Tab-separated table of C-alpha atoms and ligand atoms in Angstrom:
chain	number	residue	atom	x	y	z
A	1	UNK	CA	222.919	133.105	59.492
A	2	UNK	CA	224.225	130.059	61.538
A	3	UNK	CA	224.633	126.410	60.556
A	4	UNK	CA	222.849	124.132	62.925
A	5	UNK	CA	224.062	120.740	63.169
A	6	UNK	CA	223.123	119.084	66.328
A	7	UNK	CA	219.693	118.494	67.371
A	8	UNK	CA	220.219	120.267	71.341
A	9	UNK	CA	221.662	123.018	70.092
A	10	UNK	CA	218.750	123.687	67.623
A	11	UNK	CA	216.232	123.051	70.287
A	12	UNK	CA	218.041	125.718	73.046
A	13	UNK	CA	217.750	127.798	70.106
A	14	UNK	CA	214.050	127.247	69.207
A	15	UNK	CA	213.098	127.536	73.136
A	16	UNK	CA	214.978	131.096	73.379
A	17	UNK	CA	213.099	131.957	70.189
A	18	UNK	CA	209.931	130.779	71.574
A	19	UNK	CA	210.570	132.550	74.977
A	20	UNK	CA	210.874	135.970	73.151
A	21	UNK	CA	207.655	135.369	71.562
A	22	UNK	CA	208.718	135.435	67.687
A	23	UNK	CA	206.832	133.246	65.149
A	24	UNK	CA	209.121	130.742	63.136
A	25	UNK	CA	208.448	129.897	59.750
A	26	UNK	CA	210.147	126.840	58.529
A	27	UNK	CA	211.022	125.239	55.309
A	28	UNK	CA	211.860	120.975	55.369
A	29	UNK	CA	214.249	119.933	52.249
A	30	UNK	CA	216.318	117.656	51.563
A	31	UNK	CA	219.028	120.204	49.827
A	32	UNK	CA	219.951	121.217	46.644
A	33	UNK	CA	217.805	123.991	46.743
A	34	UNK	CA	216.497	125.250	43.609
A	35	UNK	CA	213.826	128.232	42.902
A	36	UNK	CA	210.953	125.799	44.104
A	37	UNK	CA	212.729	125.985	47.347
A	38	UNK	CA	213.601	129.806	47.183
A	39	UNK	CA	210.346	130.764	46.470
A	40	UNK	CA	209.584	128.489	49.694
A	41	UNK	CA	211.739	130.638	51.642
A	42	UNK	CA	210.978	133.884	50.552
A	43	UNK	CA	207.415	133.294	51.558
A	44	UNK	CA	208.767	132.102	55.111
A	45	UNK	CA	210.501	135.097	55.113
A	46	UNK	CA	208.058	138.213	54.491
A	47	UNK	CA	205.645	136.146	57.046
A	48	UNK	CA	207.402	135.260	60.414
A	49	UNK	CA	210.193	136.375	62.598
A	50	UNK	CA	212.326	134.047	62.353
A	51	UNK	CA	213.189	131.846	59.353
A	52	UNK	CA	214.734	128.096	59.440
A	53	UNK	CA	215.479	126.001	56.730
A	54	UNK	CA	216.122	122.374	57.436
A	55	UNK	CA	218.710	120.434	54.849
A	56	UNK	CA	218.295	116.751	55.564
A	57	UNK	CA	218.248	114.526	53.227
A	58	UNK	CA	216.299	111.725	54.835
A	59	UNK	CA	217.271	107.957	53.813
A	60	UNK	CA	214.036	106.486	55.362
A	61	UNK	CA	211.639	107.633	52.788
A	62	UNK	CA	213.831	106.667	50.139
A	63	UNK	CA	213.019	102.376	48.811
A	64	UNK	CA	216.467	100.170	48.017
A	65	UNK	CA	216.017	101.085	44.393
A	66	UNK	CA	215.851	104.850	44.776
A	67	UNK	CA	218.196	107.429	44.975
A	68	UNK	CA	219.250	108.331	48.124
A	69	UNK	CA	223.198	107.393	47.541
A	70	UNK	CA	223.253	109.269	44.131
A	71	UNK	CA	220.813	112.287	45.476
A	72	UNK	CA	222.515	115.750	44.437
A	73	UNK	CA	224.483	117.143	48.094
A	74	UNK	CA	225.857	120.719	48.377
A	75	UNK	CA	225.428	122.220	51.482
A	76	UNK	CA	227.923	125.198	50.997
A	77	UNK	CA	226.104	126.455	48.371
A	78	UNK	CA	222.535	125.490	50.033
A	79	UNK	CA	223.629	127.143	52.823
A	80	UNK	CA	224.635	130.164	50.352
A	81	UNK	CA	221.072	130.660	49.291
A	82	UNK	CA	219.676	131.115	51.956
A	83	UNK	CA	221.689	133.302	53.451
A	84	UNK	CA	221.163	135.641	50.494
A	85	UNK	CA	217.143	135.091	51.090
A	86	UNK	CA	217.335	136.306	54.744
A	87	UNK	CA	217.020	132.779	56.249
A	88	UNK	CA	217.650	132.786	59.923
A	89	UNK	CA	219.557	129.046	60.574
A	90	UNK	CA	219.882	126.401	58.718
A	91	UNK	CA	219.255	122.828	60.318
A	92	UNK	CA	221.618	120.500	58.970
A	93	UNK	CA	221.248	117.442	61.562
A	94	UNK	CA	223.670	114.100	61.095
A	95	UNK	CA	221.622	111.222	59.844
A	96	UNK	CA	222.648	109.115	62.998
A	97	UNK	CA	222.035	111.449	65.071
A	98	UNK	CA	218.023	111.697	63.760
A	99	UNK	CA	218.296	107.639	63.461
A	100	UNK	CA	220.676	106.437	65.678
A	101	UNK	CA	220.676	102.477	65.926
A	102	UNK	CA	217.873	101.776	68.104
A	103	UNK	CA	215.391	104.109	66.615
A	104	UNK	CA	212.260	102.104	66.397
A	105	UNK	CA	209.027	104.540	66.709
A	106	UNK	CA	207.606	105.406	62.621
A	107	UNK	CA	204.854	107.825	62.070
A	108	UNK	CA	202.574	106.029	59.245
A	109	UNK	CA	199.576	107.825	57.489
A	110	UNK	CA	196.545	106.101	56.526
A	111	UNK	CA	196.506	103.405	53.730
A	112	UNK	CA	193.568	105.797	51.700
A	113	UNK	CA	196.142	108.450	51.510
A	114	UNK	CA	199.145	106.690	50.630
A	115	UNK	CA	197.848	102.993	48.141
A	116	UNK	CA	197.139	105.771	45.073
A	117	UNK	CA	199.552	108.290	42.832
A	118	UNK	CA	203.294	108.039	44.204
A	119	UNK	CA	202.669	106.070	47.410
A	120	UNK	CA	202.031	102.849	44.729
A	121	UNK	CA	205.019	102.931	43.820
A	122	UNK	CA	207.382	104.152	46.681
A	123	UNK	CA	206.078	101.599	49.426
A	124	UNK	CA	206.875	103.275	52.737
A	125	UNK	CA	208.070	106.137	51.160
A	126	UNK	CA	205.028	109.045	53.254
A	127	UNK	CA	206.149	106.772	56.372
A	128	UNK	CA	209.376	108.216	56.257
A	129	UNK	CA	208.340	111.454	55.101
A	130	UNK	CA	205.716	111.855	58.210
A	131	UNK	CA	208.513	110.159	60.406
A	132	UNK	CA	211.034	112.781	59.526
A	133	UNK	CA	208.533	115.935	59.711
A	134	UNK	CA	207.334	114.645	62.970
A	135	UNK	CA	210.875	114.886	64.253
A	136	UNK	CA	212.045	118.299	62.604
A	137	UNK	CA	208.844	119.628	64.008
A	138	UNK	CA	209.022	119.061	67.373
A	139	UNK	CA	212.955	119.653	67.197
A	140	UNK	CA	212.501	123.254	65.441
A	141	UNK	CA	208.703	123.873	66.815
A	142	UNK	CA	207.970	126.232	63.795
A	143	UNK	CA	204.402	128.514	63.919
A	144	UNK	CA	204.247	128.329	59.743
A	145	UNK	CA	205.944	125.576	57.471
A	146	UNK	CA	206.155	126.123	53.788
A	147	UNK	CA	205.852	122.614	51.440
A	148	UNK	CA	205.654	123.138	47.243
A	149	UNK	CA	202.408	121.936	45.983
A	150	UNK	CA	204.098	120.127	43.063
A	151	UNK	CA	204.671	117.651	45.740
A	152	UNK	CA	200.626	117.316	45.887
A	153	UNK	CA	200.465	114.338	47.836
A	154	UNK	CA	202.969	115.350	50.313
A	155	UNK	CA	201.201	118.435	51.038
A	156	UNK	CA	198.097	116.702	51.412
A	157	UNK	CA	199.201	113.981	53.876
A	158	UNK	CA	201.458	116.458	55.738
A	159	UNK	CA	198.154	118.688	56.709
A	160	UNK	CA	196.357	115.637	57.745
A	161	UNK	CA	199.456	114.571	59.821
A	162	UNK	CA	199.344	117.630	61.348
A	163	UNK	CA	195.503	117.304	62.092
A	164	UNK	CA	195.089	114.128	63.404
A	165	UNK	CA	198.441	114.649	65.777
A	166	UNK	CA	197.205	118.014	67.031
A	167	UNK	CA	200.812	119.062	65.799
A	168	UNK	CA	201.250	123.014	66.613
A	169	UNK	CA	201.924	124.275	62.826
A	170	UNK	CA	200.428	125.680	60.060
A	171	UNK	CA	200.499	123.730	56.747
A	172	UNK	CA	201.153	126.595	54.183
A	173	UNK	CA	201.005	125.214	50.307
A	174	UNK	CA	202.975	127.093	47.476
A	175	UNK	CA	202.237	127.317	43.821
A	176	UNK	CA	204.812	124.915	41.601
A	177	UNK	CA	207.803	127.378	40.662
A	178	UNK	CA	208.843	126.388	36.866
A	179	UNK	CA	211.492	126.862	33.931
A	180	UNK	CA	210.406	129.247	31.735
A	181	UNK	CA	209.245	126.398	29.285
A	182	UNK	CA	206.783	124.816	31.783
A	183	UNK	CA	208.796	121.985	33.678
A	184	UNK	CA	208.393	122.158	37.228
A	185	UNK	CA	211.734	122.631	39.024
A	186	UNK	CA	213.155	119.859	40.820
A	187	UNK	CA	216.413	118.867	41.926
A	188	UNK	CA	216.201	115.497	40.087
A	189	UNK	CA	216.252	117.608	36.654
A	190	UNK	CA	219.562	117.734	37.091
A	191	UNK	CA	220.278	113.850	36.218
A	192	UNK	CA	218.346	114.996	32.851
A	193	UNK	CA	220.717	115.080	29.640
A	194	UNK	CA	220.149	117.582	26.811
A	195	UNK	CA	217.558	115.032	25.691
A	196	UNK	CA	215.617	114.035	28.468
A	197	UNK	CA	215.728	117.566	29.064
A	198	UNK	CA	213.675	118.299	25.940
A	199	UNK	CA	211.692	115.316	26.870
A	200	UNK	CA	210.195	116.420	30.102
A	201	UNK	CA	208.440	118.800	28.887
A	202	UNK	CA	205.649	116.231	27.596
A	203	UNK	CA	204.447	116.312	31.535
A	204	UNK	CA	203.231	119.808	31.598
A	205	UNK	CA	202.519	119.428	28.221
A	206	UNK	CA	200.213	116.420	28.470
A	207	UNK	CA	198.623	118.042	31.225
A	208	UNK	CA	197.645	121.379	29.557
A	209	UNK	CA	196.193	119.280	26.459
A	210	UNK	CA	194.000	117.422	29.328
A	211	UNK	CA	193.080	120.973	30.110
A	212	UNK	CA	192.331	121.948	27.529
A	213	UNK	CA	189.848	119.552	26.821
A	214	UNK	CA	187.798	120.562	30.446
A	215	UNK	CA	187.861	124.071	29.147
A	216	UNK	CA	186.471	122.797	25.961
A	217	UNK	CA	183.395	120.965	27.932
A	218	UNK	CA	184.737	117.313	28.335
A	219	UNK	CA	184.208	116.458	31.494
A	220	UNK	CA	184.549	112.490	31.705
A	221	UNK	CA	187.875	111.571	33.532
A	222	UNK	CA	188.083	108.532	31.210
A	223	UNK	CA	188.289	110.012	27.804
A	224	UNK	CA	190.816	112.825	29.685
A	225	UNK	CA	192.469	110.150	31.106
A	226	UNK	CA	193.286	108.699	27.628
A	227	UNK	CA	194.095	111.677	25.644
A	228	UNK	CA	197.213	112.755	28.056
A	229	UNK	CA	198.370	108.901	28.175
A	230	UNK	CA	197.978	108.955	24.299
A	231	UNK	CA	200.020	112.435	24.723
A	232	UNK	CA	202.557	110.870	27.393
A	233	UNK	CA	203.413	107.796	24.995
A	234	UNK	CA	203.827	109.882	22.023
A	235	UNK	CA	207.433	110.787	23.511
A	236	UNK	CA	209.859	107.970	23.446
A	237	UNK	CA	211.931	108.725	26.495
A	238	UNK	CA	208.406	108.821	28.557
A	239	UNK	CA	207.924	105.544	30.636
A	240	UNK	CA	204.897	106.310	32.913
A	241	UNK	CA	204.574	105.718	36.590
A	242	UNK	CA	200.951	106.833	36.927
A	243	UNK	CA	198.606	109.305	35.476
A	244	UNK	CA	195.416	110.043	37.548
A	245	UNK	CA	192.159	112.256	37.720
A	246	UNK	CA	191.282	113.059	41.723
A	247	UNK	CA	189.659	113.990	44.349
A	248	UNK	CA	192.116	117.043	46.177
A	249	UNK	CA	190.826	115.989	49.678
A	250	UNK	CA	190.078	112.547	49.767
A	251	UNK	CA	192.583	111.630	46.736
A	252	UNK	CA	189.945	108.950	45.205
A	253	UNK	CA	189.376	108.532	41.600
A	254	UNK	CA	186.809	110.616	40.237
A	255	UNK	CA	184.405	109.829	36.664
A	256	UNK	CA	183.508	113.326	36.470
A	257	UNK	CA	185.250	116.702	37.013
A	258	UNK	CA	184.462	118.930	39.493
A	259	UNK	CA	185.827	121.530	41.514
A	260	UNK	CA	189.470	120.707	43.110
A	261	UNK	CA	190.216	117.721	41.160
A	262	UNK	CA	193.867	117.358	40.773
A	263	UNK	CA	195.456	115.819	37.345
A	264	UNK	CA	198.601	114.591	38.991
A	265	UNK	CA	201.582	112.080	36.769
A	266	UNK	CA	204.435	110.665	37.295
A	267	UNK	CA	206.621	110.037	34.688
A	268	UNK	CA	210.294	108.231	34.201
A	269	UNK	CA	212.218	110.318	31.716
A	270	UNK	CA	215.301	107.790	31.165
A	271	UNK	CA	215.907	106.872	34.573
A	272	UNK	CA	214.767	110.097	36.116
A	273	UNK	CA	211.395	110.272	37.877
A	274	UNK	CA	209.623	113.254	37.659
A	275	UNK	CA	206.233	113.793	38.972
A	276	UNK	CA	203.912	117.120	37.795
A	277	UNK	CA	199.972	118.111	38.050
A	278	UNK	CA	197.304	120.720	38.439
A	279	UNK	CA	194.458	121.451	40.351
A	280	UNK	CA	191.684	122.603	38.013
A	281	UNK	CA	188.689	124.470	39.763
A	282	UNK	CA	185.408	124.954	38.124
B	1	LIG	O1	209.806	117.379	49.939
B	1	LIG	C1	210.901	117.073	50.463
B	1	LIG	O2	211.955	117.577	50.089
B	1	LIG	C2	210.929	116.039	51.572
B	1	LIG	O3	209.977	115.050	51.366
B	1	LIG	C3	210.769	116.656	52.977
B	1	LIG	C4	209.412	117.320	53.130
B	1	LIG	C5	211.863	117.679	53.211
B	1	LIG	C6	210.885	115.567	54.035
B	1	LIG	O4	212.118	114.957	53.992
């Protein structure tokens, strides 16, 4: 496996790759890879020829008050992983190099997308993330790329970013890898103390009571709505961000559920943000 750090270089590379006529499957993180990302990769890897895994951790979709300077950083052992997962390259490009000082041109998706669940909060936040993907893709020019769908917004405004641009890539959506308790892996559960740690659980937790209410016949978004909240603010470390009942493909709010709605939340555990849902089909 080879370390790719300049942009040319990982473009001669994709155009040989190209030129032989194998299919690459790609993964875009930001590093730190944990089994979210592994399972990512694996996927990449029974399903294409070629596997790359970008590590960039991308300060334009992070706001001034996020944590881009404090953001967990090992490449060596990144780059460990996935060699032992039969990863192909890994893209590592220097942030000025992907930004250099007169880098002007942003990618923005549309407001209906991005004014509901995280992009309230994180202002500009899917501008950078379409900004960046836009790049890596038409740097690495993969066939497949791989996204978690704990990241449910993401994945959602990625495949629409990749429709409306007529970008040459599938948009490939993995189930959320978790801890054998229920929270969804992230690298931000890392910042979590023993605590907080115990604590986090009240998101998947708060979202299987809402479940279990739809499997019990309730079906009014409002009185779900208000039993997870009620759930949410029975644990004193929980601060919430948002809790919502949606639409998977349009992302408004729905009264009623129905087939792909998505119960997504994001909720501060101390300082840590941590965001979790579930798609519930009738
Ligand atoms: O999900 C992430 O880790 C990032 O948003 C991504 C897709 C790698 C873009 O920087």
């Amino acid at each position: 496996m080879q370390i790719i750090t300049k942009i040319e270089k990982m473009q001669q590379i994709s155009d040989s790759i190209k030129v032989s006529r194998q299919s690459i499957g790609m993964v875009p993180t930001m590093g730190y890879l944990h089994d979210g990302h592994k399972s990512l990769i694996k996927k990449a890897r029974e399903n294409n020829d070629i596997v790359v895994v970008s590590v960039f951790l991308n300060p334009i979709q992070f706001g001034p008050d996020e944590d881009f300077e404090n953001y967990p950083r090992d490449l060596e052992r990144d780059a460990k992983i996935c060699e032992e997962l039969g990863a192909d390259y890994v893209f590592h490009p220097d942030k000025d190099d992907m930004y250099p000082r007169d880098f002007s041109t942003f990618v923005v998706p549309g407001e209906s997308m991005t004014n509901v669940l995280c992009g309230v909060s994180r202002p500009g936040h899917f501008r950078g993330v379409c900004t960046v993907l836009t790049k890596l893709f038409s740097i690495v020019r993969p066939d497949n790329a791989y996204f978690g769908e704990k990241d449910i917004q993401q994945l959602s405004i990625v495949t629409k970013l990749v429709s409306d641009l007529n970008l040459r890539v599938n948009i490939i959506g993995c189930p959320i890898v978790r801890e054998e308790d229920g929270l969804a892996k992230s690298s931000r559960n890392t910042y979590l103390n023993d605590e907080e740690r115990k604590a986090a659980l009240v998101l998947r937790n708060s979202i299987l009571e809402g479940k279990k209410l739809i499997d019990s016949g309730e079906m009014d978004t409002e009185v779900i709505l208000k039993s997870i909240v009620n759930f949410i603010n029975e644990e004193p470390l929980a601060k919430i961000d948002y809790v919502e009942i949606v639409d998977f493909d349009t992302f408004e709010k729905i009264e009623k559920i129905k087939d792909n709605t998505i119960i997504a939340m994001a909720v501060y555990i101390g300082k840590t943000r941590l965001i979790d849902n579930i798609l519930v089909r009738i």
